[in-house]
Coordinates of C-alpha atoms in Angstrom, one line a residue:
X1 CA 0.1 -0.1 0.0
X2 CA 1.2 3.7 -0.9
X3 CA 0.8 6.3 1.5
X4 CA 0.8 3.9 3.9
X5 CA 2.4 6.2 7.2
X6 CA -0.7 8.8 7.6
X7 CA -4.3 9.5 7.0
X8 CA -6.3 6.8 5.3
X9 CA -3.8 5.0 4.1
X10 CA -2.5 4.4 7.7
X11 CA -5.7 3.2 9.0
X12 CA -6.5 0.9 6.2
X13 CA -3.0 -1.1 6.3
X14 CA -3.9 -0.9 10.1
X15 CA -7.2 -2.9 9.3
X16 CA -5.8 -4.9 6.7
X17 CA -2.6 -5.9 9.0
X18 CA -5.3 -7.4 11.1
X19 CA -6.7 -9.9 8.7
X20 CA -6.4 -13.3 8.8
X21 CA -7.3 -13.6 5.1
X22 CA -4.1 -11.7 4.3
X23 CA -0.6 -12.9 4.9
X24 CA 1.5 -10.2 4.3
X25 CA 1.2 -6.4 4.4
X26 CA 3.9 -3.9 2.9
X27 CA 3.5 -0.2 3.3
X28 CA 5.3 2.6 1.2
X29 CA 5.8 5.6 2.0
X30 CA 8.4 8.6 2.8
X31 CA 8.7 8.1 5.9
X32 CA 8.2 4.7 8.3
X33 CA 4.9 3.8 9.9
X34 CA 3.8 2.9 13.1
X35 CA 1.8 0.1 12.4
X36 CA 3.1 -3.1 13.5
X37 CA 3.0 -6.3 11.8
X38 CA 3.7 -4.5 8.4
X39 CA 6.8 -4.4 6.1
X40 CA 7.9 -0.4 5.7
X41 CA 9.6 0.1 2.6
X42 CA 10.7 4.1 2.9
X43 CA 10.5 5.5 -0.7
X44 CA 8.9 8.2 -2.8
X45 CA 5.9 6.9 -4.8
X46 CA 7.2 8.6 -8.1
X47 CA 10.4 6.8 -7.6
X48 CA 10.5 3.5 -10.2
X49 CA 12.4 1.8 -7.7
X50 CA 8.7 1.0 -6.6
X51 CA 8.9 -1.7 -9.0
X52 CA 11.2 -4.0 -7.0
X53 CA 9.3 -3.0 -3.7
X54 CA 6.3 -4.5 -4.4
X55 CA 7.4 -7.5 -6.5
X56 CA 5.4 -10.8 -5.2
X57 CA 2.3 -8.8 -3.7
X58 CA -1.0 -9.9 -4.9
X59 CA -3.0 -6.0 -5.1
X60 CA -1.4 -3.2 -4.4
X61 CA -3.3 -0.4 -3.0
X62 CA -2.6 3.1 -4.1
X63 CA -3.5 5.9 -1.6
X64 CA -0.8 8.5 -1.7
X65 CA -2.9 10.9 -3.3
X66 CA -2.6 14.9 -1.9
X67 CA -6.2 16.2 -1.8
X68 CA -5.7 19.0 0.8
X69 CA -6.7 22.1 0.1
X70 CA -3.3 23.9 1.4
X71 CA -1.1 22.4 -1.1
X72 CA 0.2 24.4 -4.1
X73 CA -2.0 23.8 -7.1
X74 CA 0.6 22.5 -9.5
X75 CA 3.1 20.6 -7.5
X76 CA 0.0 19.1 -6.4
X77 CA -1.1 18.1 -9.6
X78 CA 2.6 16.7 -10.7
X79 CA 2.7 14.4 -7.7
X80 CA -0.8 13.0 -8.0
X81 CA -0.7 12.2 -11.8
X82 CA 3.3 10.8 -12.0
X83 CA 2.2 9.0 -8.4
X84 CA -0.3 7.2 -10.1
X85 CA 1.6 6.7 -13.3
X86 CA 4.5 5.3 -11.7
X87 CA 2.4 3.0 -9.5
X88 CA 0.3 1.6 -12.6
X89 CA 3.4 1.2 -14.5
X90 CA 5.4 -0.6 -11.6
X91 CA 2.9 -2.9 -11.0
X92 CA 2.5 -4.3 -14.7
X93 CA 6.3 -4.4 -14.5
X94 CA 6.6 -6.5 -11.5
X95 CA 4.2 -8.9 -12.6
X96 CA 1.5 -7.7 -9.7
X97 CA -2.1 -8.6 -11.4
X98 CA -4.4 -6.3 -9.2
X99 CA -4.4 -2.7 -8.1
X100 CA -7.1 -0.4 -6.3
X101 CA -7.0 3.1 -6.4
X102 CA -8.9 5.7 -4.6
X103 CA -10.7 8.7 -6.4
X104 CA -13.9 10.4 -5.7
X105 CA -17.6 10.5 -6.9
X106 CA -16.9 14.1 -7.7
X107 CA -15.4 13.1 -10.9
X108 CA -19.1 12.2 -12.3
X109 CA -19.7 16.1 -11.9
X110 CA -22.0 17.7 -10.0
X111 CA -24.9 18.8 -12.6
X112 CA -28.3 20.0 -12.0
X113 CA -30.0 17.1 -14.4
X114 CA -27.8 14.0 -12.9
X115 CA -29.9 11.1 -12.1
X116 CA -30.2 10.6 -8.4
X117 CA -28.5 8.1 -8.0
X118 CA -25.9 7.7 -10.3
X119 CA -24.7 4.4 -11.0
X120 CA -21.3 3.0 -11.1
X121 CA -20.9 3.3 -14.6
X122 CA -22.2 6.7 -15.1
X123 CA -20.3 8.6 -17.4
X124 CA -17.6 11.2 -16.1
X125 CA -18.8 14.9 -16.9
X126 CA -16.8 16.8 -14.3
X127 CA -14.9 20.0 -15.3
X128 CA -11.3 19.2 -15.4
X129 CA -10.0 21.8 -12.8
X130 CA -8.2 21.8 -9.6
X131 CA -8.4 18.8 -7.8
X132 CA -11.2 17.1 -9.9
X133 CA -8.8 17.5 -12.9
X134 CA -5.9 15.4 -10.8
X135 CA -8.8 12.9 -10.2
X136 CA -10.0 12.6 -14.0
X137 CA -6.3 12.0 -15.0
X138 CA -6.2 9.0 -12.8
X139 CA -9.4 7.8 -13.5
X140 CA -8.0 8.0 -17.3
X141 CA -4.7 6.3 -16.5
X142 CA -6.7 3.7 -14.6
X143 CA -8.7 2.9 -17.9
X144 CA -5.5 3.1 -19.9
X145 CA -3.6 0.7 -17.9
X146 CA -5.7 -3.1 -18.7
X147 CA -5.5 -2.1 -22.6
X148 CA -1.6 -0.8 -22.2
X149 CA -0.7 -4.1 -19.6
X150 CA -3.2 -6.9 -20.3
X151 CA -3.6 -9.1 -17.2
X152 CA -3.6 -6.3 -14.9
X153 CA -6.9 -5.5 -13.3
X154 CA -7.7 -1.9 -11.7
X155 CA -10.3 -1.5 -9.8
X156 CA -11.5 2.4 -8.8
X157 CA -13.2 3.3 -5.9
X158 CA -14.9 6.3 -5.9
X159 CA -16.7 7.7 -2.4
X160 CA -19.1 10.6 -1.9
X161 CA -18.3 13.1 0.2
X162 CA -15.8 11.8 2.6
X163 CA -16.0 13.1 6.5
X164 CA -15.1 11.7 10.0
X165 CA -11.6 11.1 11.2
X166 CA -10.5 14.8 10.9
X167 CA -11.1 14.8 7.2
X168 CA -9.9 18.0 5.7
X169 CA -11.1 19.0 2.0
X170 CA -12.5 21.8 0.4
X171 CA -15.9 20.4 1.1
X172 CA -15.7 20.0 4.6
X173 CA -14.3 23.6 4.8
X174 CA -17.4 24.8 3.3
X175 CA -19.2 23.8 6.9
X176 CA -16.4 25.9 8.8
X177 CA -17.7 29.1 7.1
X178 CA -20.3 31.6 9.4
X179 CA -23.3 30.5 6.7
X180 CA -23.5 27.5 4.3
X181 CA -23.8 29.3 0.8
X182 CA -26.7 28.1 -1.4
X183 CA -27.1 29.1 -5.2
X184 CA -30.5 30.6 -5.3
X185 CA -32.7 28.1 -7.2
X186 CA -30.7 25.3 -6.7
X187 CA -31.5 22.1 -4.8
X188 CA -28.6 20.5 -3.0
X189 CA -28.6 16.6 -2.4
X190 CA -26.2 15.8 0.6
X191 CA -24.5 12.3 0.2
X192 CA -21.8 11.3 2.5
X193 CA -19.3 9.2 3.3
X194 CA -18.1 8.5 6.9
X195 CA -14.3 7.2 6.5
X196 CA -15.0 4.0 8.2
X197 CA -17.6 3.1 5.3
X198 CA -14.7 3.9 2.9
X199 CA -12.2 1.7 4.8
X200 CA -14.6 -1.3 4.5
X201 CA -15.1 -0.5 0.9
X202 CA -11.2 -0.5 0.6
X203 CA -11.2 -3.6 2.2
X204 CA -13.8 -5.3 0.0
X205 CA -12.1 -4.3 -2.9
X206 CA -8.6 -5.2 -2.0
X207 CA -9.9 -8.8 -0.9
X208 CA -11.4 -8.7 -4.7
X209 CA -14.9 -8.8 -3.5
X210 CA -15.9 -5.9 -6.3
X211 CA -14.2 -4.9 -9.5
X212 CA -14.0 -2.4 -11.8
X213 CA -15.7 1.0 -10.9
X214 CA -17.1 0.9 -7.5
X215 CA -19.3 4.2 -5.8
X216 CA -19.4 3.8 -2.2
X217 CA -21.8 6.0 0.2
X218 CA -24.5 6.3 2.5
X219 CA -27.7 5.2 0.9
X220 CA -29.9 8.2 0.0
X221 CA -29.2 11.8 0.9
X222 CA -30.3 14.5 2.8
X223 CA -31.8 17.8 1.8
X224 CA -30.3 21.4 2.4
X225 CA -32.7 22.3 5.3
X226 CA -31.9 18.7 7.1
X227 CA -28.2 19.5 6.9
X228 CA -28.3 22.8 8.2
X229 CA -30.3 21.7 11.5
X230 CA -27.7 19.2 12.0
X231 CA -24.5 21.4 11.4
X232 CA -26.1 24.4 13.2
X233 CA -25.2 26.8 10.8
X234 CA -27.8 29.0 8.9
X235 CA -27.7 29.7 5.3
X236 CA -26.8 32.5 3.1
X237 CA -28.5 32.3 -0.7
X238 CA -27.2 34.2 -3.4
X239 CA -28.0 34.6 -6.9
X240 CA -25.9 32.0 -9.3
X241 CA -24.2 35.3 -11.3
X242 CA -22.8 37.0 -7.9
X243 CA -21.6 33.7 -6.4
X244 CA -19.4 32.5 -9.6
X245 CA -18.1 35.6 -10.2
X246 CA -16.7 36.4 -6.8
X247 CA -15.5 32.7 -6.7
X248 CA -13.4 33.6 -10.2
X249 CA -12.0 36.4 -8.8
X250 CA -10.8 35.0 -5.6
X251 CA -9.4 32.2 -8.0
X252 CA -7.6 34.5 -10.2
X253 CA -6.2 36.5 -7.1
X254 CA -4.6 33.4 -5.8
X255 CA -6.4 33.5 -2.6
X256 CA -8.2 30.0 -3.2
X257 CA -6.8 27.0 -5.3
X258 CA -10.6 26.2 -6.0
X259 CA -11.9 26.9 -9.4
X260 CA -15.3 28.3 -9.4
X261 CA -16.6 25.5 -10.8
X262 CA -16.1 23.4 -7.4
X263 CA -19.5 25.5 -6.5
X264 CA -21.2 22.9 -8.3
X265 CA -20.5 20.5 -5.5
X266 CA -22.2 22.4 -3.4
X267 CA -25.1 23.4 -5.4
X268 CA -26.3 20.1 -7.6
X269 CA -26.4 16.2 -7.0
X270 CA -23.8 14.0 -7.4
X271 CA -25.5 11.3 -5.4
X272 CA -24.3 7.4 -6.0
X273 CA -25.6 4.2 -5.8
X274 CA -23.1 2.0 -4.4
X275 CA -25.0 -0.4 -6.5
X276 CA -21.7 -2.9 -7.1
X277 CA -20.8 -2.9 -3.2
X278 CA -24.6 -3.6 -2.0
X279 CA -24.9 -6.4 -4.7
X280 CA -21.8 -8.0 -3.1
X281 CA -23.3 -7.7 0.5
X282 CA -21.3 -4.9 1.3
X283 CA -23.6 -2.5 4.0
X284 CA -22.7 0.8 5.0
X285 CA -22.2 1.4 9.2
X286 CA -23.3 5.2 9.0
X287 CA -26.3 6.7 7.3
X288 CA -26.4 10.3 5.9
X289 CA -27.4 11.5 9.7
X290 CA -24.6 10.2 11.3
X291 CA -22.0 11.1 9.0
X292 CA -23.2 14.4 9.0
X293 CA -23.5 14.7 12.8
X294 CA -19.3 13.7 12.9
X295 CA -18.5 16.3 10.1
X296 CA -20.2 18.8 12.5
X297 CA -18.4 17.6 15.9
X298 CA -14.9 17.8 13.4
X299 CA -15.4 20.9 12.4
X300 CA -16.5 22.4 15.9
X301 CA -14.5 25.3 16.5
X302 CA -13.0 26.0 13.3
X303 CA -13.7 29.4 11.7
X304 CA -12.7 30.7 8.4
X305 CA -12.8 34.1 6.8
X306 CA -11.2 35.6 3.5
X307 CA -9.1 32.2 3.1
X308 CA -7.6 31.7 6.6
X309 CA -8.6 29.5 9.5
X310 CA -9.1 32.1 12.3
X311 CA -7.5 31.2 15.9
X312 CA -4.4 29.3 14.3
X313 CA -1.1 30.5 13.4
X314 CA -0.9 28.5 10.2
X315 CA -3.1 29.9 7.4
X316 CA -5.2 27.7 5.5
X317 CA -7.2 28.6 2.0
X318 CA -10.7 27.8 1.7
X319 CA -13.0 26.4 -0.5
X320 CA -14.7 28.1 -3.2
X321 CA -18.2 28.0 -1.4
X322 CA -16.6 29.6 1.8
X323 CA -14.4 31.6 0.2
X324 CA -16.8 33.6 -2.0
X325 CA -19.1 34.3 1.5
X326 CA -16.0 36.1 2.4
X327 CA -14.9 38.1 -0.5
X328 CA -19.0 39.1 -0.7
X329 CA -18.4 40.6 2.9
X330 CA -15.2 42.3 2.3
X331 CA -16.6 43.6 -1.4
X332 CA -19.4 45.4 1.0
X333 CA -17.4 46.7 3.4
X334 CA -14.9 48.5 0.3
X335 CA -18.0 49.5 -1.4
X336 CA -19.5 50.9 1.7
X337 CA -15.8 52.9 2.4
X338 CA -16.2 54.2 -1.3
X339 CA -19.5 55.4 -0.6
X340 CA -18.5 57.5 2.6
X341 CA -15.5 58.9 0.9
X342 CA -17.0 60.2 -2.1
X343 CA -19.9 61.8 0.0
X344 CA -16.9 63.3 2.0
X345 CA -15.6 65.0 -0.7
X346 CA -18.2 66.3 -2.5

């Protein structure tokens, strides 16, 4: 497993190391992890030497993917794509028969005309911008790999919005704002995937119980007003043109790496079915309500304003939705100041 020393990778490698069905677990990362019973290999996942380190394995799980809102976009993209490409090539070169990747249900795109729910094999219609562009590129590599390397099987797990376990993405930061941005006329459909359910889905994929493209999330979805009650935040409703224009200005100014198109994920449905997993007998432990409650617990006490988390030494760039609210508030102050100056000089 790549990315095994921390985060989702560490949680999964610890889970797999305790399974009787698995004889040997090899953890690859840039530092040695602390999970007992794991054979650690310290190296950069982009190093071609990965091929020698995974030789003899029956399956490789690639989780060394950076989705942090704080990462420099170009460096993040280069690392994510090169890492996936190297791991896929290394797996084929070393004779590993199967590889598991984890992207996101975001690759389907969030569109007003999306069916609810989306099937596992629904077309990928997301705009290739920001983090989503990285994920779409990884998806393309996953589709190409079996054709380029006959005998290599690739399973791609696509979770809904991941929450729990202190997950930090531009989507979770949407809930750190003082208000939840809602695009006027939109009807968000909130579906969550608790990290515990993602781990169990990845376990099933690792053991070969599901193959191909696999979606995972709590069954069904919550309406916007239900989510507002669960997280205890009021809404801020804005016209689409105003919200998108503000988000685009933020992105151009470099105040947020999240493009304006990411607003779609808090405005339009991208609910998934988990059909393949459910047919294989997998069931989520968390429903959307308990997953949303976990999100509310994680973000409690965190506050964002104009691209920064207040009360922390380190700064963090907001996701598009939260940053738009901050920019609009700042713009209103500037306009008022200009009006006062104009009146004072007349």
